[in-house]
Coordinates of C-alpha atoms in Angstrom, one line a residue:
M1 CA 19.7 -9.1 16.0
G2 CA 22.6 -10.5 17.2
P3 CA 25.5 -11.6 14.8
T4 CA 25.5 -15.3 15.6
S5 CA 21.8 -15.4 14.6
R6 CA 22.2 -15.6 11.2
Q7 CA 24.2 -17.3 8.5
Q8 CA 25.7 -16.0 5.0
H9 CA 23.1 -15.4 2.0
G10 CA 19.9 -14.9 4.2
R11 CA 19.9 -18.1 6.2
V12 CA 18.1 -17.1 9.2
H13 CA 17.8 -19.1 12.6
D14 CA 14.9 -17.7 14.2
R15 CA 12.0 -19.4 13.1
D16 CA 9.4 -16.8 13.7
L17 CA 11.5 -14.6 11.3
R18 CA 11.6 -17.4 8.9
R19 CA 8.3 -17.4 8.7
F20 CA 7.8 -13.8 8.4
L21 CA 10.1 -13.4 5.5
A22 CA 8.3 -16.4 3.6
D23 CA 4.9 -14.5 4.0
S24 CA 3.9 -13.4 0.1
T25 CA 2.1 -10.4 1.5
P26 CA 5.2 -8.2 -0.2
V27 CA 4.1 -9.7 -3.5
A28 CA 1.6 -6.9 -3.4
A29 CA 4.0 -4.4 -3.3
G30 CA 6.2 -6.1 -6.5
G31 CA 4.9 -3.3 -9.0
R32 CA 5.4 -0.5 -6.6
A33 CA 9.3 -1.8 -5.8
I34 CA 9.8 -2.0 -9.8
L35 CA 8.4 1.6 -10.7
L36 CA 10.5 2.9 -7.8
Q37 CA 13.5 1.3 -9.2
I38 CA 13.1 2.6 -12.7
A39 CA 13.0 6.2 -11.5
D40 CA 16.6 6.1 -11.3
P41 CA 17.4 6.8 -14.9
V42 CA 20.3 4.4 -15.1
V43 CA 18.2 1.5 -14.0
A44 CA 15.0 2.8 -16.3
A45 CA 17.7 2.7 -19.3
G46 CA 18.9 -0.5 -18.6
V47 CA 15.5 -2.4 -18.3
R48 CA 14.0 -0.7 -21.2
R49 CA 16.7 -1.9 -23.7
H50 CA 17.3 -5.2 -22.0
S51 CA 14.1 -6.2 -20.7
D52 CA 10.9 -7.7 -22.7
F53 CA 8.3 -5.9 -20.9
A54 CA 6.0 -5.5 -23.6
R55 CA 5.4 -9.1 -24.5
R56 CA 6.0 -10.6 -20.9
P57 CA 5.3 -7.6 -18.2
Q58 CA 4.9 -9.9 -15.6
Q59 CA 8.1 -11.8 -16.1
R60 CA 10.3 -9.0 -14.1
L61 CA 8.1 -9.4 -11.1
A62 CA 8.3 -13.2 -11.1
H63 CA 12.2 -12.8 -11.5
T64 CA 12.5 -10.4 -8.8
L65 CA 10.5 -12.2 -6.2
M66 CA 12.1 -15.4 -7.2
F67 CA 15.6 -13.5 -6.4
V68 CA 14.4 -12.3 -2.9
Y69 CA 13.0 -15.6 -1.8
A70 CA 16.4 -17.2 -3.3
V71 CA 18.3 -15.2 -1.0
V72 CA 16.6 -14.2 2.0
S73 CA 14.7 -17.6 2.3
G74 CA 16.4 -20.4 0.2
T75 CA 19.1 -22.3 0.8
E76 CA 22.9 -21.2 -0.3
Q77 CA 22.5 -23.4 -3.3
D78 CA 19.5 -21.1 -4.1
A79 CA 21.2 -17.7 -3.6
A80 CA 23.8 -18.9 -5.6
I81 CA 21.8 -19.9 -8.8
A82 CA 19.9 -16.5 -8.3
A83 CA 23.2 -14.7 -8.1
G84 CA 24.5 -16.4 -10.9
F85 CA 21.2 -15.4 -13.0
V86 CA 21.5 -12.1 -12.0
N87 CA 25.2 -11.9 -12.9
R88 CA 24.4 -13.0 -16.8
A89 CA 21.7 -10.7 -17.2
H90 CA 23.6 -7.5 -16.0
V91 CA 26.6 -8.5 -18.6
P92 CA 25.5 -6.7 -21.5
V93 CA 23.6 -3.8 -19.3
T94 CA 25.6 -0.3 -18.8
G95 CA 25.7 0.9 -15.5
A96 CA 24.3 -3.0 -13.9
D97 CA 27.1 -3.0 -11.3
D98 CA 26.7 0.7 -10.3
V99 CA 26.9 0.2 -6.4
D100 CA 24.5 3.3 -5.8
R101 CA 21.8 1.6 -8.3
Q102 CA 22.3 -1.7 -7.1
L103 CA 21.6 -0.4 -3.3
W104 CA 18.6 1.4 -4.6
V105 CA 17.4 -1.7 -6.2
A106 CA 17.9 -3.6 -2.8
A107 CA 16.7 -0.5 -0.8
T108 CA 13.2 -0.9 -2.8
L109 CA 12.7 -4.6 -2.2
F110 CA 13.1 -4.0 1.9
D111 CA 10.8 -1.0 1.6
S112 CA 8.5 -2.3 -0.3
A113 CA 7.8 -5.3 1.9
R114 CA 7.7 -3.5 4.8
R115 CA 5.0 -1.4 3.5
A116 CA 3.1 -4.2 2.0
H117 CA 3.0 -5.9 5.6
D118 CA 2.1 -2.6 7.3
L119 CA -1.2 -2.5 4.5
F120 CA -2.2 -5.6 4.4
G121 CA -1.1 -7.9 6.8
V122 CA -0.1 -6.9 10.4
P123 CA 2.1 -3.6 11.2
V124 CA 5.7 -4.3 11.4
T125 CA 6.7 -3.6 14.9
A126 CA 9.9 -1.5 15.5
E127 CA 12.1 -4.6 16.1
R128 CA 10.9 -6.9 13.6
A129 CA 11.7 -4.4 11.0
E130 CA 15.3 -4.1 12.5
D131 CA 15.2 -8.1 11.9
V132 CA 14.0 -7.8 8.2
L133 CA 16.4 -4.8 7.4
A134 CA 19.2 -7.4 8.6
A135 CA 17.7 -10.6 6.8
Y136 CA 17.5 -8.1 3.5
A137 CA 21.1 -7.3 3.6
P138 CA 22.3 -10.5 1.4
I139 CA 20.2 -9.0 -1.4
A140 CA 22.2 -5.9 -1.6
T141 CA 25.5 -7.9 -1.2
T142 CA 24.5 -10.7 -3.9
L143 CA 23.9 -7.5 -6.1
R144 CA 27.6 -6.3 -5.4
V145 CA 26.9 -3.7 -2.8
P146 CA 29.7 -3.6 -0.2
A147 CA 28.3 -5.1 3.1
D148 CA 29.2 -1.8 4.9
R149 CA 27.0 0.1 2.4
W150 CA 23.9 -1.5 3.8
P151 CA 22.2 0.5 6.4
T152 CA 22.6 -1.0 9.9
S153 CA 19.6 0.5 11.3
V154 CA 15.9 1.0 9.9
A155 CA 16.5 5.0 11.4
A156 CA 19.8 4.9 8.9
F157 CA 17.7 3.3 6.1
D158 CA 15.0 5.9 6.4
R159 CA 17.6 8.8 6.2
Y160 CA 19.2 7.1 3.0
W161 CA 15.4 6.8 1.4
A162 CA 14.2 9.9 2.1
D163 CA 17.7 11.3 0.5
T164 CA 17.5 9.4 -2.6
L165 CA 13.7 9.9 -3.1
D166 CA 14.7 13.7 -3.6
R167 CA 17.4 12.9 -6.3
L168 CA 15.0 10.4 -8.5
E169 CA 13.7 11.4 -11.9
V170 CA 11.4 10.0 -14.2
T171 CA 12.5 9.6 -17.5
D172 CA 10.7 8.6 -20.9
D173 CA 12.6 5.4 -20.5
A174 CA 10.8 5.0 -17.1
R175 CA 7.4 5.9 -18.5
G176 CA 7.7 3.5 -21.6
V177 CA 8.1 0.5 -18.8
V178 CA 5.4 1.5 -16.9
R179 CA 3.0 1.6 -19.9
D180 CA 4.4 -2.2 -20.6
L181 CA 4.0 -3.2 -17.3
L182 CA 0.7 -1.7 -16.0
H183 CA -1.2 -1.9 -19.7
P184 CA 0.3 -5.2 -21.1
R185 CA -1.2 -5.7 -24.7
F186 CA 0.5 -9.5 -25.0
A187 CA 0.2 -10.8 -21.3
P188 CA -1.8 -14.0 -20.6
L189 CA -5.7 -13.3 -20.0
W190 CA -5.4 -13.9 -16.3
V191 CA -2.6 -11.3 -16.0
R192 CA -4.9 -8.5 -17.9
A193 CA -7.9 -9.5 -15.8
A194 CA -5.9 -8.7 -12.8
M195 CA -4.7 -5.4 -13.8
P196 CA -7.1 -2.9 -12.8
L197 CA -6.3 -4.4 -9.3
V198 CA -2.6 -4.2 -9.8
R199 CA -2.8 -0.6 -11.2
I200 CA -4.5 0.7 -8.0
V201 CA -2.5 -0.9 -5.8
T202 CA 0.7 -0.1 -7.4
V203 CA 0.2 3.3 -8.0
G204 CA -1.5 3.9 -4.4
M205 CA 1.4 2.8 -3.0
L206 CA 3.6 5.0 -4.6
P207 CA 5.4 8.2 -2.9
E208 CA 3.1 11.2 -3.5
Q209 CA 6.1 13.0 -5.4
L210 CA 6.9 10.0 -7.6
R211 CA 2.8 9.4 -8.5
A212 CA 3.2 12.9 -9.6
A213 CA 6.5 12.4 -11.7
Y214 CA 5.0 9.6 -13.6
G215 CA 1.9 11.7 -14.1
F216 CA -0.8 9.5 -12.8
A217 CA -4.0 10.9 -12.0
W218 CA -4.7 10.8 -8.1
G219 CA -7.3 12.6 -6.2
P220 CA -10.2 11.6 -3.4
R221 CA -11.5 9.1 -5.7
E222 CA -8.3 7.3 -6.6
Q223 CA -7.6 7.6 -2.9
R224 CA -10.9 6.1 -1.8
R225 CA -10.5 3.2 -4.2
F226 CA -7.4 2.4 -3.2
G227 CA -8.6 2.3 0.5
R228 CA -11.4 0.1 -0.4
T229 CA -8.7 -2.2 -2.3
V230 CA -6.4 -2.3 0.5
A231 CA -9.4 -3.4 2.7
L232 CA -10.3 -6.2 0.5
V233 CA -6.8 -7.3 0.4
G234 CA -6.2 -7.3 3.6
G235 CA -9.6 -9.1 4.6
V236 CA -8.7 -12.0 2.3
R237 CA -5.0 -12.3 3.3
S238 CA -6.6 -12.3 6.9
V239 CA -8.5 -15.5 6.3
L240 CA -5.9 -17.4 4.4
P241 CA -3.7 -20.1 6.2
G242 CA -0.3 -19.3 7.0
A243 CA 0.5 -22.1 4.7
L244 CA -0.8 -20.6 1.6
L245 CA 0.7 -17.2 2.2
R246 CA 3.8 -18.9 2.4
L247 CA 3.4 -21.0 -0.6
P248 CA 4.5 -19.0 -3.8
G249 CA 7.8 -18.7 -2.4
P250 CA 8.6 -22.2 -2.8
L251 CA 6.9 -22.6 -6.1
L252 CA 9.1 -19.6 -7.1
L253 CA 12.2 -21.6 -6.1
R254 CA 11.2 -24.9 -7.8
A255 CA 10.8 -22.9 -10.8
M256 CA 13.8 -21.5 -10.4
R257 CA 15.9 -24.7 -9.9
R258 CA 14.1 -26.3 -13.0
T259 CA 15.3 -23.2 -15.1
A260 CA 19.0 -23.9 -13.3
G261 CA 18.7 -27.4 -14.2
R262 CA 17.7 -26.7 -17.9
H263 CA 20.6 -24.7 -18.6
A264 CA 23.0 -27.1 -17.0
T265 CA 21.8 -29.6 -19.4
V266 CA 22.0 -27.3 -22.6
R267 CA 25.7 -26.5 -21.5

C-alpha cells in the first residue's frame, strides 16, 4: 500500500479494504487474541490484577474489539476516544506502557484477524495481508509503540511472531484469567450458553505449543470437533449479508461514543 493511500489513525481510502476491515469475522478470534496476550507474564499480571474478569469476562473482549474498530475503521475522533480510554486504563497497571508488551498486544490482533479470515471466511491473499498489516499499524502506535517498531512486511511480521512465541510463558495469572474467561460464573445466561462454542474455537485456534502450556486437553476428538465447528461457523458466515457482517463495528463504536459522552457529562 502506497503512502498516499492512508491517513493517520487508520483512515483507509481504498473502499474494498475498508469493507474488509469492517467485516466482523475476526470477532471469532477475540478469545484467541486475549489468550495470546496474557501468555506474556507482564500482560497477564496486569490483566489479572486490574480487570474484572470473574464478574464480566466478556467486557475485555468487547473493549478490545471496540478499540480495534475505532482505530482501524473509525473516525479520527473515534481513534482519539479509544486512545484516551486505553491510556486511562493503563495508568495503574505496572508495565502497561512497556513497548515490547504493547507491540505484542497489537501483533496478536493482526494475527488473530488474519487467522479468522483464513478459517471462517475467504483466505487472505498475500497482497491483502500486506494491506491489512499496514492498516493495523495505528493500533500499535495508539498503544504508544514507535512507528518504526511495527513490521513493514508480512514476512518481517512472521519472523517477529515466531521469535516471540518461543519466548512466551504461561503463568498462574494467565491460567486464572483463562478460567474466568472460558468458564464464567457470573456472566449473563446468553454468554454462558455460547461458551462451549467459544471454548472450542478459542482453544483450537491457539498455536499448539500454547495449548500445551495452558494445559488444554487436545487430541483427535477435539480436533474433529474443532473442524466441525469451523465448518459450521464458516457456513453460517457465508450466507449472511455483508451488511450484517459489518454491523458489530458500528454498534461497538456507538456504544463507545455513548460511554465517552457520559464521562464528559460527569466531568
